[in-house]
């Protein structure tokens, strides 16, 4: 390959993705020759792959925006931070899932390989520099998640959930691609940095661009799980094996956030007035439907699914502000939410045992009497998710509300605050069940030392980041100026 071509490709900044592809191939080849008793090797190699990717990302990190593959790939400080956070999230998801999968005979290489492939899709989306790269990342992530939901082949409920997810996801992906094609047809470019200028030349008020934008927003809203494109969220969260639910409810939210930032904030920045009004409707509907329907849920996974929908509404509040402060607030909220969500689902995995799924709210009855510490951890996670000070969830909500007020949408902030009060009911219900109800049995809480230690760190993280929120806020401000 000629020197000028290598220079234009600039593959060094895409080293993390190249490393991850190679690591997935190695793990796959090794896993083929392993017996069920040796499956721990796949688990260990998967964690080593994540550590290696993190090292490569730190070593090749950039201090300013760089492009590679002739503009199709973008490396910037925001991308590096989000990738590192995604590695950590996937690693914690794997470790939380270890004991659960072993107890149910599901400790197979497919879970870890699909998780790494989904992570690769997230990495591609984070560094997407063109609409085509965005779509490749979306499909790589989506196809991996569809297969993960159907991972337990003996579960008819999981198969049904996977089929629903696949059909609806295919429609959403087609919608997103159709929107991209309309925008490309009118502007003549797929590159996000060129798209900004092309949209201004064509005219952001042109009806064709607004038509294409509507399809793009619909696709993004589906990936987020925003109302009215939320119908897959409760069914998939409930029907999928809990380790898969944990995975779907955490790391892909980072991808959804960066999808909105790359496409809307970077590529279609000139159309902010158009997509702002669309996102307002999505945010309000998501907060209303998510919080109100969550009250009626008795299954904790479904309750957390509707809770996720309401939190998506808050993330959209930051994005729709259309300002740097709004984007930073949305990033802060996304990272805080991932920390809270992975801990909440981790508690379900901890309390589950062979033949028993701790996925109903009543399964947490009397937890304080059986394990006071983990009842306290769950209480901290619920308080943080509800936005109660001094936990990190409070500061996340405050940040997005401040960004919305700064652009004059005071009524929207008032609606969000009102619905946060509504949300407090179903979070406090979990705490009430743990502390004031009699336990249904006297069985001790199972779970290995690693899971217990991680959950302890997870619970303390929402408290420490709440007491000292400046570190995470400053990080978001530094990488997203």
Coordinates of C-alpha atoms in Angstrom, one line a residue:
X1 CA 0.0 0.0 0.0
X2 CA 1.4 3.4 -1.0
X3 CA 2.6 5.9 1.6
X4 CA 0.1 8.7 0.7
X5 CA -2.8 6.3 0.9
X6 CA -1.7 5.0 4.4
X7 CA -1.3 8.6 5.5
X8 CA -4.9 9.5 4.3
X9 CA -6.3 6.4 6.1
X10 CA -4.5 7.3 9.4
X11 CA -5.3 3.9 10.9
X12 CA -3.3 4.5 14.1
X13 CA -6.2 6.4 15.7
X14 CA -8.5 3.5 15.0
X15 CA -6.2 1.1 16.8
X16 CA -8.8 0.3 19.5
X17 CA -11.3 -0.9 17.0
X18 CA -8.7 -3.0 15.1
X19 CA -7.6 -4.5 18.4
X20 CA -11.2 -5.4 19.3
X21 CA -11.8 -7.1 16.0
X22 CA -8.7 -9.2 16.4
X23 CA -9.6 -10.0 20.0
X24 CA -13.1 -11.2 19.0
X25 CA -11.6 -13.4 16.4
X26 CA -9.1 -14.9 18.9
X27 CA -11.8 -15.5 21.6
X28 CA -14.1 -17.1 19.0
X29 CA -11.4 -19.5 17.7
X30 CA -10.4 -20.5 21.3
X31 CA -14.0 -21.0 22.4
X32 CA -14.7 -23.4 19.6
X33 CA -12.2 -25.9 21.1
X34 CA -13.3 -25.5 24.8
X35 CA -15.5 -27.9 26.7
X36 CA -18.1 -26.6 29.1
X37 CA -15.8 -27.1 32.0
X38 CA -13.2 -24.9 30.4
X39 CA -15.5 -22.1 29.5
X40 CA -13.9 -19.9 32.1
X41 CA -11.1 -19.4 29.5
X42 CA -13.6 -17.5 27.2
X43 CA -14.7 -15.4 30.2
X44 CA -11.1 -14.6 31.1
X45 CA -10.1 -13.8 27.5
X46 CA -13.1 -11.5 27.2
X47 CA -12.1 -9.5 30.2
X48 CA -8.5 -9.4 29.0
X49 CA -9.8 -8.1 25.6
X50 CA -11.6 -5.3 27.4
X51 CA -8.4 -4.4 29.4
X52 CA -6.4 -4.5 26.2
X53 CA -8.8 -2.3 24.4
X54 CA -8.7 0.2 27.3
X55 CA -4.9 0.3 27.2
X56 CA -4.8 0.8 23.5
X57 CA -7.4 3.6 23.7
X58 CA -5.4 5.4 26.4
X59 CA -2.1 4.9 24.5
X60 CA -3.6 6.3 21.2
X61 CA -5.8 8.9 22.9
X62 CA -6.0 12.3 21.2
X63 CA -6.2 15.8 22.7
X64 CA -7.9 17.3 19.7
X65 CA -10.2 16.1 16.9
X66 CA -8.6 13.8 14.3
X67 CA -10.0 12.0 11.3
X68 CA -9.1 8.7 9.7
X69 CA -10.3 6.5 6.8
X70 CA -10.8 9.7 4.7
X71 CA -13.2 11.3 7.2
X72 CA -15.3 8.2 7.9
X73 CA -13.7 7.8 11.3
X74 CA -13.4 10.5 14.0
X75 CA -11.2 10.4 17.1
X76 CA -11.8 13.1 19.7
X77 CA -11.5 13.3 23.6
X78 CA -15.3 12.7 24.0
X79 CA -15.0 9.5 22.0
X80 CA -12.0 8.2 24.1
X81 CA -13.9 8.9 27.4
X82 CA -17.1 7.2 26.2
X83 CA -15.2 4.2 24.9
X84 CA -13.4 3.7 28.2
X85 CA -16.7 4.0 30.0
X86 CA -18.2 1.5 27.7
X87 CA -15.3 -1.0 28.3
X88 CA -15.8 -0.6 32.1
X89 CA -19.6 -1.1 31.7
X90 CA -19.3 -4.3 29.7
X91 CA -16.6 -5.7 32.0
X92 CA -18.9 -5.1 35.0
X93 CA -21.8 -6.6 33.1
X94 CA -19.7 -9.8 32.4
X95 CA -18.6 -10.1 36.0
X96 CA -22.1 -9.5 37.4
X97 CA -23.4 -12.2 35.1
X98 CA -20.8 -14.9 35.8
X99 CA -22.5 -16.6 38.8
X100 CA -26.0 -16.3 37.3
X101 CA -25.0 -17.9 34.0
X102 CA -23.1 -20.8 35.8
X103 CA -26.0 -21.6 38.0
X104 CA -28.4 -21.9 35.1
X105 CA -26.2 -23.8 32.7
X106 CA -25.9 -20.7 30.4
X107 CA -22.2 -20.1 30.9
X108 CA -21.4 -20.3 27.2
X109 CA -19.1 -18.4 24.9
X110 CA -22.0 -16.9 22.9
X111 CA -22.9 -14.4 25.7
X112 CA -19.4 -13.0 25.9
X113 CA -18.7 -13.0 22.1
X114 CA -22.0 -11.3 21.3
X115 CA -21.3 -8.8 24.1
X116 CA -17.9 -8.0 22.6
X117 CA -19.4 -7.6 19.2
X118 CA -22.1 -5.3 20.5
X119 CA -19.3 -3.3 22.1
X120 CA -17.5 -3.1 18.8
X121 CA -20.7 -1.6 17.3
X122 CA -20.8 0.9 20.1
X123 CA -17.1 1.9 19.4
X124 CA -17.9 2.3 15.7
X125 CA -20.9 4.6 16.5
X126 CA -18.8 6.6 19.0
X127 CA -16.1 7.3 16.3
X128 CA -18.5 7.7 13.4
X129 CA -17.5 10.5 11.0
X130 CA -20.1 9.8 8.3
X131 CA -23.7 8.7 8.1
X132 CA -22.6 5.4 6.6
X133 CA -20.3 4.6 9.5
X134 CA -23.1 5.6 11.9
X135 CA -25.4 3.0 10.2
X136 CA -22.7 0.3 10.3
X137 CA -22.3 0.8 14.0
X138 CA -26.0 0.8 14.6
X139 CA -26.5 -2.5 12.7
X140 CA -23.5 -4.2 14.3
X141 CA -24.8 -3.3 17.8
X142 CA -28.4 -4.1 17.0
X143 CA -27.8 -7.6 15.4
X144 CA -25.7 -8.6 18.4
X145 CA -28.4 -7.5 20.8
X146 CA -31.1 -9.4 18.9
X147 CA -29.1 -12.6 19.2
X148 CA -28.3 -11.9 22.9
X149 CA -32.0 -11.7 23.8
X150 CA -32.6 -15.2 22.3
X151 CA -29.4 -16.5 24.0
X152 CA -31.4 -18.9 26.2
X153 CA -32.6 -21.3 23.5
X154 CA -34.8 -23.2 25.9
X155 CA -36.8 -20.2 26.9
X156 CA -39.9 -19.5 24.7
X157 CA -40.4 -16.1 26.4
X158 CA -36.9 -15.1 25.4
X159 CA -37.4 -16.2 21.8
X160 CA -40.6 -14.3 21.6
X161 CA -39.0 -11.1 22.9
X162 CA -36.1 -11.5 20.5
X163 CA -38.5 -11.9 17.6
X164 CA -40.4 -8.7 18.6
X165 CA -37.1 -6.8 19.1
X166 CA -35.8 -8.0 15.7
X167 CA -38.9 -7.1 13.7
X168 CA -39.3 -3.7 15.3
X169 CA -35.6 -3.0 15.2
X170 CA -35.4 -3.8 11.5
X171 CA -38.2 -1.4 10.8
X172 CA -36.5 1.3 12.9
X173 CA -33.1 0.7 11.2
X174 CA -34.9 1.0 7.8
X175 CA -36.5 4.2 8.9
X176 CA -33.1 5.6 10.0
X177 CA -31.5 4.6 6.8
X178 CA -34.3 6.1 4.8
X179 CA -33.9 9.4 6.6
X180 CA -30.1 9.3 5.9
X181 CA -30.8 8.6 2.2
X182 CA -33.1 11.6 1.9
X183 CA -30.6 13.9 3.6
X184 CA -27.8 12.5 1.3
X185 CA -29.9 13.0 -1.8
X186 CA -30.5 16.7 -1.0
X187 CA -27.0 17.6 0.3
X188 CA -24.8 15.2 -1.7
X189 CA -22.6 14.2 1.2
X190 CA -22.4 11.6 3.9
X191 CA -19.6 13.2 5.9
X192 CA -20.9 14.8 9.1
X193 CA -18.5 17.7 9.0
X194 CA -19.4 18.5 5.4
X195 CA -23.1 17.9 6.1
X196 CA -23.1 20.9 8.4
X197 CA -22.1 23.3 5.6
X198 CA -24.3 21.5 3.0
X199 CA -27.4 21.8 5.1
X200 CA -26.8 25.6 5.4
X201 CA -26.4 25.9 1.6
X202 CA -29.5 23.9 0.8
X203 CA -31.5 25.7 3.5
X204 CA -32.4 24.2 6.9
X205 CA -36.1 25.0 6.3
X206 CA -36.3 23.0 3.1
X207 CA -39.3 20.6 3.3
X208 CA -37.3 17.7 2.0
X209 CA -34.7 18.0 4.8
X210 CA -37.3 18.3 7.4
X211 CA -39.0 15.2 6.0
X212 CA -35.7 13.2 6.2
X213 CA -35.1 14.6 9.7
X214 CA -38.4 13.2 10.9
X215 CA -37.3 9.7 9.8
X216 CA -33.9 10.1 11.5
X217 CA -35.5 11.2 14.7
X218 CA -37.8 8.2 14.6
X219 CA -34.8 5.9 14.2
X220 CA -32.9 7.6 17.0
X221 CA -35.9 7.5 19.3
X222 CA -36.3 3.8 18.8
X223 CA -32.6 3.1 19.7
X224 CA -33.2 5.2 22.8
X225 CA -36.5 3.6 23.7
X226 CA -38.4 6.9 23.7
X227 CA -42.2 7.1 23.5
X228 CA -43.9 6.4 21.1
X229 CA -41.1 4.1 19.9
X230 CA -40.8 2.4 23.3
X231 CA -43.0 -0.7 22.8
X232 CA -40.0 -3.1 22.7
X233 CA -38.4 -2.0 25.9
X234 CA -40.6 -3.6 28.6
X235 CA -41.1 -6.8 26.6
X236 CA -37.4 -7.2 25.9
X237 CA -36.3 -6.3 29.4
X238 CA -38.8 -8.7 30.9
X239 CA -38.4 -11.6 28.4
X240 CA -34.6 -11.6 28.1
X241 CA -32.4 -13.5 30.6
X242 CA -31.5 -11.0 33.3
X243 CA -27.7 -10.8 32.3
X244 CA -28.9 -9.8 28.8
X245 CA -31.3 -7.3 30.3
X246 CA -28.5 -5.8 32.3
X247 CA -26.4 -5.5 29.2
X248 CA -29.1 -4.0 27.0
X249 CA -30.1 -1.5 29.7
X250 CA -26.6 0.0 30.2
X251 CA -23.9 0.1 27.5
X252 CA -26.2 0.7 24.5
X253 CA -27.5 3.9 26.2
X254 CA -24.0 5.3 25.6
X255 CA -24.3 4.5 21.9
X256 CA -27.8 6.0 21.7
X257 CA -26.5 9.3 23.3
X258 CA -23.5 9.5 20.9
X259 CA -25.8 8.6 17.9
X260 CA -27.9 11.7 18.7
X261 CA -24.8 13.9 19.3
X262 CA -23.0 12.9 16.1
X263 CA -26.0 13.1 13.8
X264 CA -28.1 15.9 15.3
X265 CA -25.6 18.1 17.2
X266 CA -22.8 17.8 14.7
X267 CA -24.2 16.9 11.3
X268 CA -27.6 18.6 11.5
X269 CA -26.7 21.5 13.8
X270 CA -28.2 24.0 11.4
X271 CA -31.6 22.3 11.8
X272 CA -31.7 22.7 15.6
X273 CA -35.0 24.6 15.5
X274 CA -36.7 21.7 13.7
X275 CA -35.3 18.8 15.7
X276 CA -35.7 20.6 19.0
X277 CA -39.5 20.7 18.6
X278 CA -39.6 17.0 17.7
X279 CA -37.4 16.1 20.7
X280 CA -39.6 18.2 23.1
X281 CA -42.6 16.0 22.2
X282 CA -40.6 12.8 22.6
X283 CA -39.1 13.9 26.0
X284 CA -42.5 14.9 27.5
X285 CA -44.2 11.7 26.3
X286 CA -41.4 9.6 27.5
X287 CA -41.4 11.1 31.0
X288 CA -45.2 10.9 31.3
X289 CA -45.7 7.4 29.9
X290 CA -42.5 6.0 31.6
X291 CA -43.3 7.3 35.1
X292 CA -47.1 6.7 35.1
X293 CA -47.0 3.2 33.7
X294 CA -44.1 2.2 36.0
X295 CA -46.4 2.7 39.0
X296 CA -48.6 -0.2 38.0
X297 CA -45.7 -2.7 37.6
X298 CA -45.1 -5.6 40.0
X299 CA -42.2 -7.0 38.0
X300 CA -39.0 -5.2 38.9
X301 CA -37.5 -5.7 35.4
X302 CA -40.6 -4.1 33.8
X303 CA -40.6 -1.3 36.3
X304 CA -36.9 -0.6 35.5
X305 CA -37.8 -0.7 31.8
X306 CA -40.4 2.0 32.2
X307 CA -38.0 3.8 34.5
X308 CA -35.5 3.7 31.6
X309 CA -38.0 5.3 29.3
X310 CA -38.5 8.2 31.7
X311 CA -34.8 8.7 32.0
X312 CA -34.5 8.8 28.3
X313 CA -36.8 11.7 28.4
X314 CA -34.4 13.5 30.7
X315 CA -31.4 12.7 28.5
X316 CA -33.4 14.2 25.5
X317 CA -34.0 17.3 27.6
X318 CA -30.3 18.0 27.6
X319 CA -29.9 17.3 23.9
X320 CA -32.9 19.4 22.8
X321 CA -31.4 22.4 24.5
X322 CA -29.1 22.6 21.5
X323 CA -26.3 24.2 23.5
X324 CA -22.9 23.0 24.7
X325 CA -24.2 23.0 28.3
X326 CA -27.1 20.9 27.2
X327 CA -24.9 18.3 25.5
X328 CA -22.6 18.1 28.5
X329 CA -25.5 17.7 30.8
X330 CA -27.0 14.9 28.7
X331 CA -23.6 13.2 28.7
X332 CA -23.3 13.5 32.5
X333 CA -26.9 12.2 32.8
X334 CA -26.1 9.2 30.5
X335 CA -23.0 8.2 32.4
X336 CA -24.7 8.6 35.8
X337 CA -27.7 6.6 34.6
X338 CA -25.5 3.7 33.4
X339 CA -23.9 3.5 36.8
X340 CA -27.3 3.4 38.5
X341 CA -28.9 1.0 36.1
X342 CA -26.1 -1.6 36.1
X343 CA -26.2 -1.6 39.9
X344 CA -30.0 -2.1 40.0
X345 CA -29.9 -5.0 37.6
X346 CA -26.8 -6.4 39.4
X347 CA -28.9 -6.6 42.6
X348 CA -31.5 -8.8 40.8
X349 CA -28.6 -11.1 39.7
X350 CA -27.3 -11.2 43.3
X351 CA -30.6 -12.2 44.8
X352 CA -31.4 -14.7 42.1
X353 CA -30.6 -18.4 42.8
X354 CA -31.1 -21.7 41.1
X355 CA -34.8 -22.1 40.3
X356 CA -35.6 -18.6 41.5
X357 CA -35.6 -15.3 39.7
X358 CA -35.6 -12.2 42.0
X359 CA -37.3 -10.1 39.3
X360 CA -40.4 -9.2 41.2
X361 CA -40.6 -6.3 43.7
X362 CA -42.0 -8.6 46.4
X363 CA -38.9 -10.8 46.0
X364 CA -37.0 -8.0 47.8
X365 CA -39.3 -8.2 50.9
X366 CA -37.4 -8.0 54.1
X367 CA -34.0 -7.8 52.5
X368 CA -32.8 -5.6 55.3
X369 CA -33.2 -8.5 57.8
X370 CA -31.3 -10.9 55.6
X371 CA -28.6 -8.6 54.4
X372 CA -28.6 -5.1 55.8
X373 CA -25.7 -4.0 53.7
X374 CA -27.1 -4.9 50.3
X375 CA -30.5 -3.5 51.3
X376 CA -28.6 -0.3 51.9
X377 CA -26.9 -0.6 48.5
X378 CA -30.2 -1.1 46.8
X379 CA -31.6 1.9 48.7
X380 CA -28.8 4.1 47.6
X381 CA -29.4 3.0 44.0
X382 CA -33.1 3.7 44.2
X383 CA -32.7 7.1 45.8
X384 CA -30.1 8.1 43.2
X385 CA -32.3 6.9 40.3
X386 CA -35.2 8.9 41.8
X387 CA -33.0 12.0 41.9
X388 CA -32.8 12.4 45.7
X389 CA -29.8 14.3 47.1
X390 CA -27.0 13.8 47.8
X391 CA -26.7 11.0 45.2
X392 CA -25.4 11.5 41.7
X393 CA -28.9 11.2 40.1
X394 CA -29.9 14.4 41.8
X395 CA -27.0 16.4 40.1
X396 CA -27.7 14.7 36.8
X397 CA -31.3 15.9 36.8
X398 CA -30.3 19.3 38.0
X399 CA -27.8 19.7 35.1
X400 CA -30.3 18.9 32.4
X401 CA -33.0 21.1 34.0
X402 CA -30.5 23.9 34.2
X403 CA -29.7 23.5 30.5
X404 CA -33.4 23.6 29.6
X405 CA -34.1 26.7 31.7
X406 CA -31.1 28.5 30.1
X407 CA -32.8 28.3 26.7
X408 CA -36.1 29.6 28.0
X409 CA -38.0 26.3 28.2
X410 CA -39.0 26.9 31.9
X411 CA -42.4 25.1 31.4
X412 CA -40.6 22.0 30.2
X413 CA -38.4 22.0 33.3
X414 CA -41.5 22.4 35.5
X415 CA -43.1 19.3 33.8
X416 CA -39.9 17.3 34.4
X417 CA -39.8 18.2 38.1
X418 CA -43.5 17.3 38.5
X419 CA -43.0 13.9 36.9
X420 CA -39.9 13.3 39.0
X421 CA -42.1 13.6 42.0
X422 CA -44.4 11.0 40.5
X423 CA -41.4 8.7 39.9
X424 CA -40.4 8.8 43.5
X425 CA -43.4 6.7 44.4
X426 CA -42.3 3.5 42.6
X427 CA -38.7 3.8 43.8
X428 CA -39.7 4.4 47.4
X429 CA -42.0 1.3 47.1
X430 CA -39.0 -0.9 46.6
X431 CA -37.3 0.6 49.7
X432 CA -40.5 0.2 51.7
X433 CA -40.7 -3.5 50.7
X434 CA -37.0 -4.1 51.8
X435 CA -37.3 -2.3 55.1
X436 CA -40.8 -2.7 56.4
X437 CA -42.1 -6.0 55.0
X438 CA -41.5 -9.4 56.4
X439 CA -39.1 -11.6 54.4
X440 CA -40.8 -14.4 52.4
X441 CA -38.1 -16.9 53.4
X442 CA -35.0 -17.2 55.6
X443 CA -32.5 -18.2 52.8
X444 CA -29.3 -16.3 52.9
X445 CA -28.2 -14.0 50.0
X446 CA -26.0 -16.0 47.6
X447 CA -23.4 -14.6 45.3
X448 CA -19.7 -14.8 44.9
X449 CA -17.2 -12.4 46.5
X450 CA -16.5 -10.6 43.2
X451 CA -20.1 -9.8 42.6
X452 CA -20.5 -8.6 46.2
X453 CA -17.5 -6.4 46.0
X454 CA -18.5 -4.9 42.7
X455 CA -22.0 -4.1 44.0
X456 CA -20.5 -2.5 47.0
X457 CA -18.4 -0.3 44.9
X458 CA -21.3 0.4 42.6
X459 CA -23.5 1.5 45.4
X460 CA -20.8 3.7 47.0
X461 CA -20.1 5.2 43.6
X462 CA -23.6 6.8 43.3
X463 CA -23.0 8.3 46.8
X464 CA -19.4 9.5 46.3
X465 CA -20.2 10.9 42.8
X466 CA -23.2 12.7 44.4
X467 CA -21.1 14.2 47.2
X468 CA -18.3 15.1 44.8
X469 CA -20.0 15.5 41.4
X470 CA -17.4 18.0 40.2
X471 CA -15.1 15.2 38.9
X472 CA -17.6 13.8 36.5
X473 CA -19.0 17.1 35.5
X474 CA -15.6 18.5 34.8
X475 CA -14.7 15.5 32.8
X476 CA -17.8 16.0 30.6
X477 CA -16.9 19.7 30.2
X478 CA -13.3 19.0 29.3
X479 CA -14.1 16.5 26.5
X480 CA -17.2 18.2 25.2
X481 CA -16.3 21.9 25.0

